[in-house]
Amino acid sequence: KAGVTQTPRYLIKTRGQQVTLSCSPISGHRSVSWYQQTPGQGLQFLFEYFSETQRNKGNFPGRFSGRQFSNSRSEMNVSTLELGDSALYLCASSRGSYTEAFFGQGTRLTVV
Amino acid sequence: KNEVEQSPQNLTAQEGEFITINCSYSVGISALHWLQQHPGGGIVSLFMLSSGKKKHGRLIATINIQEKHSSLHITASHPRDSAVYICAVREKDSNYQLIWGAGTKLIIKP
């Protein structure tokens, strides 16, 4: 059974650019959550999608957005990148909100 | 005060030692997760608990709902257990997000 797949694994972008990250959940999982991990802040919740609907959003500016497709794959977009957006972005999938979450390897974004 | 507190923040032990990592939380929860993160970033879910105790190989997780406390134990620790261990809780009647502890960095020396 394939795990959660995040692409790309590594990304370098310039300030002001935008970036799109992808997360393919485990087959049959309908919930996808996104997290940002930085050394100073730890893991911070970005948003959760369930059956193509955003159910909750963390405390991040509007530059951070996401969506989920009918096959449960999810994308996260960050526009007008800032240096502080450099982080490891993790996605987790689960069957539903109250079931075990499985994480991808993450996408390490570096903004220069 | 953080809603999820882990202790210790850092732990260095010798191979073979019995390891305990603690997690205390201040909110009502529907579930508690223990996760492991190795250098390089990948996070692996170890346990999801809502009561009692779970065991998987050398790992044991316990939770006391009344005391709002959970422990993760590692028996016969091995250098490959070196990682950051993270406790996260799903607040009851919340908006589905996990509340994360800061993590415990464990180093097991051979």
Tab-separated table of N, CA and C in Angstrom, chain A:
chain	number	residue	atom	x	y	z
A	1	LYS	N	0.850	-1.176	0.000
A	1	LYS	CA	0.000	0.000	0.000
A	1	LYS	C	0.894	1.237	0.000
A	2	ALA	N	0.733	2.119	-0.981
A	2	ALA	CA	1.590	3.297	-1.076
A	2	ALA	C	1.253	4.253	0.053
A	3	GLY	N	2.312	4.952	0.523
A	3	GLY	CA	2.108	5.925	1.583
A	3	GLY	C	1.713	7.261	1.009
A	4	VAL	N	1.823	8.270	1.858
A	4	VAL	CA	1.511	9.637	1.434
A	4	VAL	C	2.700	10.167	0.636
A	5	THR	N	2.441	10.681	-0.525
A	5	THR	CA	3.500	11.153	-1.414
A	5	THR	C	3.434	12.652	-1.572
A	6	GLN	N	4.543	13.296	-1.273
A	6	GLN	CA	4.621	14.745	-1.458
A	6	GLN	C	5.654	15.055	-2.532
A	7	THR	N	5.292	15.981	-3.403
A	7	THR	CA	6.226	16.415	-4.428
A	7	THR	C	6.197	17.930	-4.554
A	8	PRO	N	7.336	18.552	-4.881
A	8	PRO	CA	8.654	17.924	-4.915
A	8	PRO	C	9.190	17.738	-3.501
A	9	ARG	N	10.301	17.077	-3.351
A	9	ARG	CA	10.910	16.913	-2.023
A	9	ARG	C	11.673	18.162	-1.605
A	10	TYR	N	12.307	18.792	-2.557
A	10	TYR	CA	13.092	19.997	-2.285
A	10	TYR	C	12.789	21.049	-3.340
A	11	LEU	N	12.813	22.294	-2.891
A	11	LEU	CA	12.466	23.389	-3.793
A	11	LEU	C	13.181	24.651	-3.335
A	12	ILE	N	13.773	25.352	-4.290
A	12	ILE	CA	14.378	26.655	-3.992
A	12	ILE	C	13.687	27.689	-4.847
A	13	LYS	N	13.185	28.725	-4.196
A	13	LYS	CA	12.469	29.783	-4.894
A	13	LYS	C	13.020	31.145	-4.461
A	14	THR	N	12.726	32.131	-5.272
A	14	THR	CA	13.163	33.497	-4.982
A	14	THR	C	12.013	34.272	-4.353
A	15	ARG	N	12.353	35.204	-3.493
A	15	ARG	CA	11.341	36.088	-2.881
A	15	ARG	C	10.428	36.669	-3.941
A	16	GLY	N	9.149	36.690	-3.668
A	16	GLY	CA	8.189	37.259	-4.592
A	16	GLY	C	7.566	36.237	-5.536
A	17	GLN	N	8.229	35.099	-5.695
A	17	GLN	CA	7.661	34.069	-6.567
A	17	GLN	C	6.529	33.349	-5.853
A	18	GLN	N	5.871	32.469	-6.604
A	18	GLN	CA	4.860	31.633	-5.977
A	18	GLN	C	5.262	30.181	-6.145
A	19	VAL	N	4.666	29.321	-5.308
A	19	VAL	CA	5.028	27.918	-5.348
A	19	VAL	C	3.781	27.065	-5.115
A	20	THR	N	3.761	25.906	-5.753
A	20	THR	CA	2.678	24.953	-5.546
A	20	THR	C	3.271	23.619	-5.113
A	21	LEU	N	2.780	23.121	-4.004
A	21	LEU	CA	3.223	21.829	-3.480
A	21	LEU	C	2.087	20.832	-3.626
A	22	SER	N	2.445	19.576	-3.817
A	22	SER	CA	1.432	18.552	-4.055
A	22	SER	C	1.492	17.448	-3.003
A	23	CYS	N	0.327	16.922	-2.679
A	23	CYS	CA	0.241	15.822	-1.719
A	23	CYS	C	-0.751	14.796	-2.237
A	24	SER	N	-0.290	13.562	-2.395
A	24	SER	CA	-1.182	12.462	-2.780
A	24	SER	C	-1.395	11.584	-1.563
A	25	PRO	N	-2.626	11.519	-1.065
A	25	PRO	CA	-2.877	10.753	0.158
A	25	PRO	C	-2.904	9.254	-0.112
A	26	ILE	N	-2.961	8.514	0.973
A	26	ILE	CA	-3.121	7.071	0.865
A	26	ILE	C	-4.482	6.786	0.236
A	27	SER	N	-4.521	5.790	-0.607
A	27	SER	CA	-5.770	5.448	-1.278
A	27	SER	C	-6.870	5.188	-0.261
A	28	GLY	N	-8.019	5.829	-0.482
A	28	GLY	CA	-9.140	5.653	0.438
A	28	GLY	C	-9.219	6.720	1.522
A	29	HIS	N	-8.149	7.484	1.673
A	29	HIS	CA	-8.162	8.569	2.666
A	29	HIS	C	-8.769	9.816	2.048
A	30	ARG	N	-9.695	10.425	2.777
A	30	ARG	CA	-10.386	11.590	2.248
A	30	ARG	C	-9.965	12.897	2.927
A	31	SER	N	-9.249	12.763	4.024
A	31	SER	CA	-8.825	13.962	4.755
A	31	SER	C	-7.342	14.218	4.506
A	32	VAL	N	-7.031	15.447	4.153
A	32	VAL	CA	-5.633	15.859	3.970
A	32	VAL	C	-5.400	17.133	4.760
A	33	SER	N	-4.376	17.107	5.585
A	33	SER	CA	-4.006	18.289	6.370
A	33	SER	C	-2.605	18.731	5.983
A	34	TRP	N	-2.382	20.019	6.065
A	34	TRP	CA	-1.067	20.586	5.749
A	34	TRP	C	-0.501	21.270	6.981
A	35	TYR	N	0.824	21.120	7.163
A	35	TYR	CA	1.511	21.712	8.294
A	35	TYR	C	2.805	22.361	7.817
A	36	GLN	N	3.181	23.425	8.517
A	36	GLN	CA	4.468	24.072	8.273
A	36	GLN	C	5.350	23.815	9.493
A	37	GLN	N	6.569	23.386	9.244
A	37	GLN	CA	7.491	23.168	10.347
A	37	GLN	C	8.728	24.019	10.154
A	38	THR	N	8.980	24.888	11.131
A	38	THR	CA	10.189	25.699	11.135
A	38	THR	C	10.917	25.464	12.444
A	39	PRO	N	12.238	25.681	12.481
A	39	PRO	CA	12.987	25.405	13.710
A	39	PRO	C	12.469	26.216	14.897
A	40	GLY	N	12.085	27.439	14.664
A	40	GLY	CA	11.664	28.271	15.784
A	40	GLY	C	10.237	28.056	16.226
A	41	GLN	N	9.358	27.667	15.312
A	41	GLN	CA	7.927	27.601	15.593
A	41	GLN	C	7.399	26.186	15.735
A	42	GLY	N	8.190	25.195	15.403
A	42	GLY	CA	7.660	23.838	15.466
A	42	GLY	C	6.631	23.615	14.382
A	43	LEU	N	5.724	22.690	14.624
A	43	LEU	CA	4.693	22.362	13.642
A	43	LEU	C	3.496	23.293	13.798
A	44	GLN	N	3.122	23.908	12.699
A	44	GLN	CA	1.979	24.817	12.697
A	44	GLN	C	0.954	24.330	11.675
A	45	PHE	N	-0.293	24.286	12.095
A	45	PHE	CA	-1.370	23.812	11.226
A	45	PHE	C	-1.712	24.869	10.186
A	46	LEU	N	-1.794	24.435	8.944
A	46	LEU	CA	-2.154	25.340	7.851
A	46	LEU	C	-3.631	25.209	7.506
A	47	PHE	N	-4.034	24.064	7.033
A	47	PHE	CA	-5.443	23.807	6.736
A	47	PHE	C	-5.700	22.317	6.567
A	48	GLU	N	-7.001	21.995	6.604
A	48	GLU	CA	-7.438	20.624	6.387
A	48	GLU	C	-8.521	20.602	5.336
A	49	TYR	N	-8.435	19.616	4.454
A	49	TYR	CA	-9.460	19.393	3.447
A	49	TYR	C	-10.068	18.022	3.640
A	50	PHE	N	-11.362	17.969	3.396
A	50	PHE	CA	-12.075	16.696	3.451
A	50	PHE	C	-13.080	16.701	2.324
A	51	SER	N	-12.987	15.719	1.460
A	51	SER	CA	-13.895	15.625	0.308
A	51	SER	C	-14.013	16.949	-0.422
A	52	GLU	N	-12.889	17.512	-0.768
A	52	GLU	CA	-12.761	18.725	-1.588
A	52	GLU	C	-13.169	20.008	-0.873
A	53	THR	N	-13.518	19.921	0.397
A	53	THR	CA	-13.938	21.111	1.142
A	53	THR	C	-12.903	21.457	2.204
A	54	GLN	N	-12.557	22.740	2.295
A	54	GLN	CA	-11.652	23.152	3.363
A	54	GLN	C	-12.470	23.226	4.648
A	55	ARG	N	-12.102	22.433	5.617
A	55	ARG	CA	-12.883	22.390	6.860
A	55	ARG	C	-12.325	23.321	7.913
A	56	ASN	N	-11.036	23.573	7.845
A	56	ASN	CA	-10.452	24.444	8.850
A	56	ASN	C	-9.175	25.050	8.322
A	57	LYS	N	-8.884	26.229	8.802
A	57	LYS	CA	-7.689	26.932	8.369
A	57	LYS	C	-6.965	27.451	9.590
A	58	GLY	N	-5.646	27.321	9.588
A	58	GLY	CA	-4.845	27.839	10.679
A	58	GLY	C	-4.628	29.327	10.536
A	59	ASN	N	-3.779	29.844	11.387
A	59	ASN	CA	-3.562	31.279	11.451
A	59	ASN	C	-2.423	31.700	10.522
A	60	PHE	N	-2.653	31.592	9.248
A	60	PHE	CA	-1.663	31.973	8.249
A	60	PHE	C	-2.268	33.026	7.323
A	61	PRO	N	-1.421	33.878	6.745
A	61	PRO	CA	-1.961	34.910	5.849
A	61	PRO	C	-2.573	34.308	4.593
A	62	GLY	N	-3.329	35.150	3.899
A	62	GLY	CA	-4.038	34.699	2.712
A	62	GLY	C	-3.135	34.255	1.578
A	63	ARG	N	-1.831	34.537	1.693
A	63	ARG	CA	-0.890	34.083	0.661
A	63	ARG	C	-0.832	32.556	0.615
A	64	PHE	N	-1.240	31.937	1.693
A	64	PHE	CA	-1.254	30.475	1.774
A	64	PHE	C	-2.660	29.985	1.424
A	65	SER	N	-2.743	29.170	0.419
A	65	SER	CA	-4.045	28.642	0.015
A	65	SER	C	-3.892	27.188	-0.392
A	66	GLY	N	-4.998	26.522	-0.509
A	66	GLY	CA	-4.931	25.126	-0.899
A	66	GLY	C	-6.198	24.700	-1.593
A	67	ARG	N	-6.183	23.487	-2.071
A	67	ARG	CA	-7.386	22.896	-2.632
A	67	ARG	C	-7.243	21.383	-2.635
A	68	GLN	N	-8.371	20.730	-2.785
A	68	GLN	CA	-8.366	19.277	-2.864
A	68	GLN	C	-9.203	18.858	-4.056
A	69	PHE	N	-8.716	17.876	-4.761
A	69	PHE	CA	-9.382	17.406	-5.970
A	69	PHE	C	-10.282	16.206	-5.652
A	70	SER	N	-11.057	15.815	-6.638
A	70	SER	CA	-12.022	14.733	-6.415
A	70	SER	C	-11.330	13.401	-6.093
A	71	ASN	N	-10.067	13.251	-6.476
A	71	ASN	CA	-9.344	12.016	-6.143
A	71	ASN	C	-8.610	12.136	-4.806
A	72	SER	N	-8.932	13.169	-4.058
A	72	SER	CA	-8.368	13.470	-2.729
A	72	SER	C	-6.968	14.052	-2.752
A	73	ARG	N	-6.333	14.087	-3.909
A	73	ARG	CA	-5.037	14.759	-3.975
A	73	ARG	C	-5.213	16.227	-3.611
A	74	SER	N	-4.192	16.760	-2.953
A	74	SER	CA	-4.305	18.152	-2.509
A	74	SER	C	-3.089	18.941	-2.967
A	75	GLU	N	-3.308	20.197	-3.209
A	75	GLU	CA	-2.223	21.117	-3.517
A	75	GLU	C	-2.253	22.277	-2.541
A	76	MET	N	-1.070	22.788	-2.265
A	76	MET	CA	-0.945	23.969	-1.436
A	76	MET	C	-0.171	25.006	-2.234
A	77	ASN	N	-0.646	26.227	-2.207
A	77	ASN	CA	-0.012	27.297	-2.959
A	77	ASN	C	0.401	28.427	-2.023
A	78	VAL	N	1.600	28.918	-2.223
A	78	VAL	CA	2.044	30.094	-1.486
A	78	VAL	C	2.441	31.143	-2.517
A	79	SER	N	1.805	32.295	-2.440
A	79	SER	CA	2.110	33.369	-3.383
A	79	SER	C	3.016	34.401	-2.705
A	80	THR	N	3.656	35.199	-3.522
A	80	THR	CA	4.523	36.281	-3.038
A	80	THR	C	5.409	35.789	-1.889
A	81	LEU	N	6.252	34.841	-2.198
A	81	LEU	CA	7.066	34.183	-1.181
A	81	LEU	C	7.932	35.172	-0.416
A	82	GLU	N	8.050	34.900	0.887
A	82	GLU	CA	8.927	35.677	1.762
A	82	GLU	C	9.996	34.739	2.325
A	83	LEU	N	11.093	35.356	2.782
A	83	LEU	CA	12.182	34.534	3.324
A	83	LEU	C	11.684	33.646	4.466
A	84	GLY	N	10.762	34.182	5.250
A	84	GLY	CA	10.239	33.448	6.401
A	84	GLY	C	9.379	32.258	6.035
A	85	ASP	N	9.072	32.106	4.760
A	85	ASP	CA	8.286	30.944	4.325
A	85	ASP	C	9.162	29.713	4.166
A	86	SER	N	10.464	29.888	4.283
A	86	SER	CA	11.375	28.733	4.206
A	86	SER	C	11.054	27.781	5.347
A	87	ALA	N	10.729	26.566	5.012
A	87	ALA	CA	10.278	25.605	6.026
A	87	ALA	C	10.119	24.236	5.386
A	88	LEU	N	9.839	23.279	6.240
A	88	LEU	CA	9.420	21.952	5.781
A	88	LEU	C	7.902	21.935	5.804
A	89	TYR	N	7.296	21.623	4.681
A	89	TYR	CA	5.842	21.558	4.592
A	89	TYR	C	5.436	20.092	4.541
A	90	LEU	N	4.635	19.733	5.521
A	90	LEU	CA	4.220	18.341	5.671
A	90	LEU	C	2.738	18.196	5.401
A	91	CYS	N	2.385	17.101	4.776
A	91	CYS	CA	0.977	16.818	4.607
A	91	CYS	C	0.680	15.474	5.258
A	92	ALA	N	-0.514	15.358	5.773
A	92	ALA	CA	-0.944	14.132	6.427
A	92	ALA	C	-2.298	13.727	5.890
A	93	SER	N	-2.492	12.443	5.712
A	93	SER	CA	-3.802	11.976	5.253
A	93	SER	C	-4.387	11.017	6.277
A	94	SER	N	-5.705	10.976	6.298
A	94	SER	CA	-6.403	10.040	7.165
A	94	SER	C	-7.764	9.739	6.544
A	95	ARG	N	-8.377	8.686	7.021
A	95	ARG	CA	-9.704	8.330	6.493
A	95	ARG	C	-10.726	9.403	6.858
A	96	GLY	N	-10.598	9.868	8.090
A	96	GLY	CA	-11.494	10.905	8.568
A	96	GLY	C	-10.792	11.676	9.656
A	97	SER	N	-11.477	12.596	10.247
A	97	SER	CA	-10.832	13.485	11.218
A	97	SER	C	-10.384	12.760	12.471
A	98	TYR	N	-11.073	11.743	12.875
A	98	TYR	CA	-10.763	11.116	14.153
A	98	TYR	C	-10.055	9.790	13.987
A	99	THR	N	-9.425	9.619	12.862
A	99	THR	CA	-8.650	8.400	12.620
A	99	THR	C	-7.171	8.746	12.521
A	100	GLU	N	-6.352	7.721	12.537
A	100	GLU	CA	-4.910	7.913	12.559
A	100	GLU	C	-4.440	8.643	11.304
A	101	ALA	N	-3.511	9.573	11.517
A	101	ALA	CA	-2.969	10.338	10.403
A	101	ALA	C	-1.633	9.760	9.974
A	102	PHE	N	-1.401	9.759	8.679
A	102	PHE	CA	-0.150	9.272	8.109
A	102	PHE	C	0.500	10.427	7.357
A	103	PHE	N	1.793	10.600	7.596
A	103	PHE	CA	2.479	11.755	7.048
A	103	PHE	C	3.335	11.411	5.841
A	104	GLY	N	3.476	12.415	4.994
A	104	GLY	CA	4.418	12.311	3.894
A	104	GLY	C	5.808	12.710	4.358
A	105	GLN	N	6.771	12.623	3.450
A	105	GLN	CA	8.161	12.957	3.770
A	105	GLN	C	8.380	14.456	3.833
A	106	GLY	N	7.454	15.200	3.296
A	106	GLY	CA	7.573	16.643	3.366
A	106	GLY	C	8.232	17.241	2.136
A	107	THR	N	7.980	18.508	1.937
A	107	THR	CA	8.665	19.299	0.916
A	107	THR	C	9.455	20.379	1.629
A	108	ARG	N	10.758	20.384	1.398
A	108	ARG	CA	11.590	21.413	2.032
A	108	ARG	C	11.720	22.582	1.071
A	109	LEU	N	11.123	23.692	1.447
A	109	LEU	CA	11.130	24.908	0.636
A	109	LEU	C	12.152	25.890	1.185
A	110	THR	N	13.004	26.346	0.322
A	110	THR	CA	13.966	27.387	0.687
A	110	THR	C	13.699	28.609	-0.177
A	111	VAL	N	13.482	29.728	0.471
A	111	VAL	CA	13.246	30.986	-0.236
A	111	VAL	C	14.495	31.852	-0.091
A	112	VAL	N	15.050	32.266	-1.226
A	112	VAL	CA	16.289	33.054	-1.188
A	112	VAL	C	16.053	34.460	-1.734
